[in-house]
Short mmCIF file of C-alpha atoms in Angstrom, two decimals:
data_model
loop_
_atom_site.label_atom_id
_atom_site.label_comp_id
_atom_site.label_asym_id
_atom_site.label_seq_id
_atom_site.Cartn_x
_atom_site.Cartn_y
_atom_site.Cartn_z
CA UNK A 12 -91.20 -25.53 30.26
CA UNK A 13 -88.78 -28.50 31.48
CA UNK A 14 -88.88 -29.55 35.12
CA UNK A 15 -85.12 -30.09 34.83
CA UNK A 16 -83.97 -27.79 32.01
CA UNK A 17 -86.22 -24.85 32.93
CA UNK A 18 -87.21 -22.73 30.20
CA UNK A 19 -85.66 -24.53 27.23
CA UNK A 20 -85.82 -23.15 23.68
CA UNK A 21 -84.75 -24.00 20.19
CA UNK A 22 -84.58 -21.38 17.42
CA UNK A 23 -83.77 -20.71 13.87
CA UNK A 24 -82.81 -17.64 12.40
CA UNK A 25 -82.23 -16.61 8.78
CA UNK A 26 -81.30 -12.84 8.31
CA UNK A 27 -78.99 -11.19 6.19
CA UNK A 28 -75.88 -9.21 7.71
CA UNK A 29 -74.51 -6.24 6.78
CA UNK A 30 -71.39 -3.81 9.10
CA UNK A 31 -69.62 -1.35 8.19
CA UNK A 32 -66.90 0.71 9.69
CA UNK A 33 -67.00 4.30 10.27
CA UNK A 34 -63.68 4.71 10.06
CA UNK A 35 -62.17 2.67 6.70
CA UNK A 36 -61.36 -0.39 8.76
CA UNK A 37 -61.56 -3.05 6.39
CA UNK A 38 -61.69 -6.00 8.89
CA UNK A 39 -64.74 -5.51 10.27
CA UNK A 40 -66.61 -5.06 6.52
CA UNK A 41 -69.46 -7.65 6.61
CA UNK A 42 -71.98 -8.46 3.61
CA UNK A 43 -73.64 -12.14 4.09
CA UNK A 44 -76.77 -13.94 4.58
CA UNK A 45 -76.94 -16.41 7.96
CA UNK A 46 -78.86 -18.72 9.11
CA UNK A 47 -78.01 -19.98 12.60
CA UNK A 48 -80.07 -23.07 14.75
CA UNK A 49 -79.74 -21.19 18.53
CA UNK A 50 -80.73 -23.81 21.72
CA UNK A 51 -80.76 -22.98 24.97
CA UNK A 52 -82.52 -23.25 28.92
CA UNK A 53 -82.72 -20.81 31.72
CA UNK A 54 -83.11 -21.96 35.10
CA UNK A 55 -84.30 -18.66 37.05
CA UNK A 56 -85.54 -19.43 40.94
CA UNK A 57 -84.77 -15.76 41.97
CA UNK A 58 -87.61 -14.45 44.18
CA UNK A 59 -87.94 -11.01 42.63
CA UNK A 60 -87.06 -8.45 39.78
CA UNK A 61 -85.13 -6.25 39.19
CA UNK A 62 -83.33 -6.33 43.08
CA UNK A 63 -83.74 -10.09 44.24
CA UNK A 64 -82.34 -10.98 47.43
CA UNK A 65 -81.99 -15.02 47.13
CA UNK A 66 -82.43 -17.44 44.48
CA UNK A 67 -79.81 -18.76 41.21
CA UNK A 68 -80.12 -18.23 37.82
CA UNK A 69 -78.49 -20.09 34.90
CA UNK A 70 -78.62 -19.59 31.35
CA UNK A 71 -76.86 -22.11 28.96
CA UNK A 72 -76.93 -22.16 25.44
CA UNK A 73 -75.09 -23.66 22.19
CA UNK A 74 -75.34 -21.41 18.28
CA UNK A 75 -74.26 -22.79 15.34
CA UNK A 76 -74.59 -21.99 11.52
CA UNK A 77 -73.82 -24.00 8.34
CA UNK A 78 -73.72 -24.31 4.86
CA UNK A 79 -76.71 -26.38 4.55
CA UNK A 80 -79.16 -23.99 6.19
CA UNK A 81 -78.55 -21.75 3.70
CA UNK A 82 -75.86 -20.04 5.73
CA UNK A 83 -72.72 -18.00 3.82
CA UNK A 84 -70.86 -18.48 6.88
CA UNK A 85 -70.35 -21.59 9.63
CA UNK A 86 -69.35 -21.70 13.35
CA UNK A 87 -70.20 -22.88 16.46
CA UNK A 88 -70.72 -20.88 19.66
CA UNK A 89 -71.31 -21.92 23.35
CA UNK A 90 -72.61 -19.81 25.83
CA UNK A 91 -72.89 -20.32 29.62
CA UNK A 92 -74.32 -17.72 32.61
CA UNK A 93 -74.53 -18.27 36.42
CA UNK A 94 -75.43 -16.21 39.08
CA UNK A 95 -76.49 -16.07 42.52
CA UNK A 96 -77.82 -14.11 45.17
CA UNK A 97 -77.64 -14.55 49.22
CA UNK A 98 -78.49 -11.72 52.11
CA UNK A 99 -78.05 -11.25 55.27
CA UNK A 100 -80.08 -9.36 57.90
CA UNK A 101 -82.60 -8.07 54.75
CA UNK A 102 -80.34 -5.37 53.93
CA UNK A 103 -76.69 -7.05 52.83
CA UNK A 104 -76.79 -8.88 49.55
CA UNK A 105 -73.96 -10.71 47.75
CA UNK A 106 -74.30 -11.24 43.83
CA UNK A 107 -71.38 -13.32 42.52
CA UNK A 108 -72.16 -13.81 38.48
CA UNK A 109 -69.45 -15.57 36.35
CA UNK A 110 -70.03 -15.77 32.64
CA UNK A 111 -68.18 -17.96 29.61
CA UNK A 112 -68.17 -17.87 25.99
CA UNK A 113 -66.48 -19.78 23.53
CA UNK A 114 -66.66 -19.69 19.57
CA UNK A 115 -64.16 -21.34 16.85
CA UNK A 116 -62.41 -19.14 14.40
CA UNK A 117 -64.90 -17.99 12.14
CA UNK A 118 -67.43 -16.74 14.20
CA UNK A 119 -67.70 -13.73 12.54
CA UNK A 120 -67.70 -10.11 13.84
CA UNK A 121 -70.85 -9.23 14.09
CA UNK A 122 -71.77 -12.14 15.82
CA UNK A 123 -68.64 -12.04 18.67
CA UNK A 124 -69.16 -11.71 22.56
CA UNK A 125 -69.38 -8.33 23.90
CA UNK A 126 -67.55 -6.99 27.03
CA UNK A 127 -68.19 -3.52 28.53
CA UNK A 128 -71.07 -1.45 29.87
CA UNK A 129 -72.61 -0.39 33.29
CA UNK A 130 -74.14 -4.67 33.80
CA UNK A 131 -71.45 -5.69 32.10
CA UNK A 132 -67.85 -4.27 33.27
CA UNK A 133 -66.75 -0.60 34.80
CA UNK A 134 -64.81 1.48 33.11
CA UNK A 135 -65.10 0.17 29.59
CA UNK A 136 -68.04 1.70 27.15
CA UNK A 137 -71.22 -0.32 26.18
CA UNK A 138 -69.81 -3.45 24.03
CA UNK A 139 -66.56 -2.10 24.46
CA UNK A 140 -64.59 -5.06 23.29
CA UNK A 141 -65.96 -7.77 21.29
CA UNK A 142 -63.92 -11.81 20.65
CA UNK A 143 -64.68 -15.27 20.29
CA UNK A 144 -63.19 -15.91 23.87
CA UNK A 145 -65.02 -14.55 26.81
CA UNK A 146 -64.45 -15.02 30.78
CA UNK A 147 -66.07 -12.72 33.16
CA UNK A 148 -66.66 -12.85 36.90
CA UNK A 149 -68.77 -10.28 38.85
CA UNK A 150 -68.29 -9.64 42.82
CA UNK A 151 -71.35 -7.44 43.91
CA UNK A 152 -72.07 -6.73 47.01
CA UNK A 153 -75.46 -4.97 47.81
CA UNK A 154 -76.80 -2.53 50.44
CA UNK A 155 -80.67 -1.68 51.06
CA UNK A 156 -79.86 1.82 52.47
CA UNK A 157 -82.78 2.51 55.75
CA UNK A 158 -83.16 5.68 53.71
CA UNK A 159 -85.74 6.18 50.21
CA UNK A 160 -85.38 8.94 47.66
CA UNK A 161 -88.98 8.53 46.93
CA UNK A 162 -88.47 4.91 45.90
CA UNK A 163 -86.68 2.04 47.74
CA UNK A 164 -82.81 3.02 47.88
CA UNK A 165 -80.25 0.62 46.95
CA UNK A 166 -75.96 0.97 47.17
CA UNK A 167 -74.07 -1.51 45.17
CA UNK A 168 -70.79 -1.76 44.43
CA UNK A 169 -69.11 -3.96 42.46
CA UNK A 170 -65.40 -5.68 41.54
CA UNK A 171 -65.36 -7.21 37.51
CA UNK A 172 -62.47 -9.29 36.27
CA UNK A 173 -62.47 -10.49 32.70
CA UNK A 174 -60.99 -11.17 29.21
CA UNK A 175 -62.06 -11.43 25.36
CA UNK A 176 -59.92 -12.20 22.75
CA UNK A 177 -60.06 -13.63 19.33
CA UNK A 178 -58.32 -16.83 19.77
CA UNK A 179 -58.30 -18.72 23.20
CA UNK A 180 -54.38 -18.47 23.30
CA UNK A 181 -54.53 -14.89 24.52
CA UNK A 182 -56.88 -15.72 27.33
CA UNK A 183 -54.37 -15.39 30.24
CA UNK A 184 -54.01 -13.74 34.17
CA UNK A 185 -52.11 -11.53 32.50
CA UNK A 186 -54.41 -10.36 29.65
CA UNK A 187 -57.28 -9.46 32.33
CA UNK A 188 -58.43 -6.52 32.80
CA UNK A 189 -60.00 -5.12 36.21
CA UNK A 190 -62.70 -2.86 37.41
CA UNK A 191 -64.38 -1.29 40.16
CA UNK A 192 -67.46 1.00 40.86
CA UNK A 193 -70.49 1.84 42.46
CA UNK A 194 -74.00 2.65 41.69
CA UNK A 195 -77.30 4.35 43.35
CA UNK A 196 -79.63 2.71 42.25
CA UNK A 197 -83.69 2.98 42.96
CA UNK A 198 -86.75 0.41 42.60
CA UNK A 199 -89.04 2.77 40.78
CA UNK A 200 -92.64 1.44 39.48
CA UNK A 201 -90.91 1.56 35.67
CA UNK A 202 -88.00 -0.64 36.71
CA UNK A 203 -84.69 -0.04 38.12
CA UNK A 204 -82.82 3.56 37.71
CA UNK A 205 -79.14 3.58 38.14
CA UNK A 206 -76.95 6.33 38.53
CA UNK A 207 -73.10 4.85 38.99
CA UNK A 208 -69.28 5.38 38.39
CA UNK A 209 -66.28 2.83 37.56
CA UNK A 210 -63.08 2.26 36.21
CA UNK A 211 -60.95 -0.12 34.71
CA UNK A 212 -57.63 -1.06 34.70
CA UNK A 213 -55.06 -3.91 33.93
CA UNK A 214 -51.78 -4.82 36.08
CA UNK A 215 -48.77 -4.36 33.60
CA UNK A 216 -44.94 -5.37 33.87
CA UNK A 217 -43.66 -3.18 30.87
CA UNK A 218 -43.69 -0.14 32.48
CA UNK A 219 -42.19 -0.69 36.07
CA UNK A 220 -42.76 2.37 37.15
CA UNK A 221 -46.60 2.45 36.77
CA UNK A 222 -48.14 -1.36 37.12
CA UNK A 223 -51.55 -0.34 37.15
CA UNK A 224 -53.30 1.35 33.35
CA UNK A 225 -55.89 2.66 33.31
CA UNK A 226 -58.60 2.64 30.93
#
């Protein structure tokens, strides 16, 4: 525990790897051993979990495997998280979060960023989409509602704008993807129940006569 750093942490890993597709696709066929050196620090001063109403949080960290660890495979990956949260009058929150990933080529599958999921982006499945290039920023803005359903009573909703690719040429403006929703969501003694709805959708020129596709 760093005054400066925060929580910093070093780790090695040594596992062997193994995917397989469900449906014949060749590419994603994995079958190797790595061993990856994983460093990293969280800076949290948020003043309570799971619905805090002030505070930052930062999480920063750098992966990388080689040969001489023992390691079948080799890349490097950096990693970077920063949120924030500010309210007003004890009931309006804001909760901007804006998260970056990068990786060289041979990251391999298994080991990609993820995009999609109710924390993660509306409208696209858990771990949706998966790439060596991430950018993702979060917009939420949060409402403690006067009323309980047996438990504090939260509204959020929430705006997501992102990209992942494979190769950092194909992150552009016009390679992100949008989405919107909302949740209910309630502070119960086990930890936070959400119940919420979202969509996605990208802003498209080849098809003039519908811009927005959905997902």
């Amino acid at each position: 525990q760093l005054e400066r750093l925060g929580n910093a942490t070093v780790e090695f890993q040594l596992q062997n790897v193994r995917t397989r597709s469900l449906r014949n696709a060749e590419s994603v066929v994995e079958n190797y051993r790595l061993a990856t050196v994983h460093a990293g620090s969280v800076v949290d001063s948020k003043d309570t979990y799971p619905f805090p109403t002030r505070g930052v949080g930062l999480q920063l960290s750098y992966e990388f495997a080689i040969d001489a660890l023992g390691s079948q495979v080799a890349y490097n990956a950096l990693h970077f998280v920063y949120e924030g949260y500010t309210t007003w009058g004890e009931r309006h929150t804001f909760h901007p979060r804006f998260t970056m990933g990068f990786a060289d080529r041979t990251m391999p599958f298994s080991q990609q960023f993820r995009l999609g999921g109710e924390d993660s982006f509306f409208g696209l499945r858990e771990d949706d989409r998966r790439g060596r290039q991430l950018m993702l920023l979060n917009l939420e803005y949060r409402y403690f509602l006067p009323i309980r359903l047996l438990f504090d009573t939260y509204l959020r909703v929430r705006y997501d704008l992102g990209a992942i690719s494979a190769v950092p040429e194909e992150i552009k403006f016009s390679t992100f993807r949008h989405g919107v929703g909302a949740e209910l969501a309630l502070n119960t003694p086990l930890g936070a129940a959400s119940f919420g709805v979202g969509r996605s959708f990208t802003l498209g020129k080849d098809l003039p006569n519908n811009p927005l596709q959905y997902g």
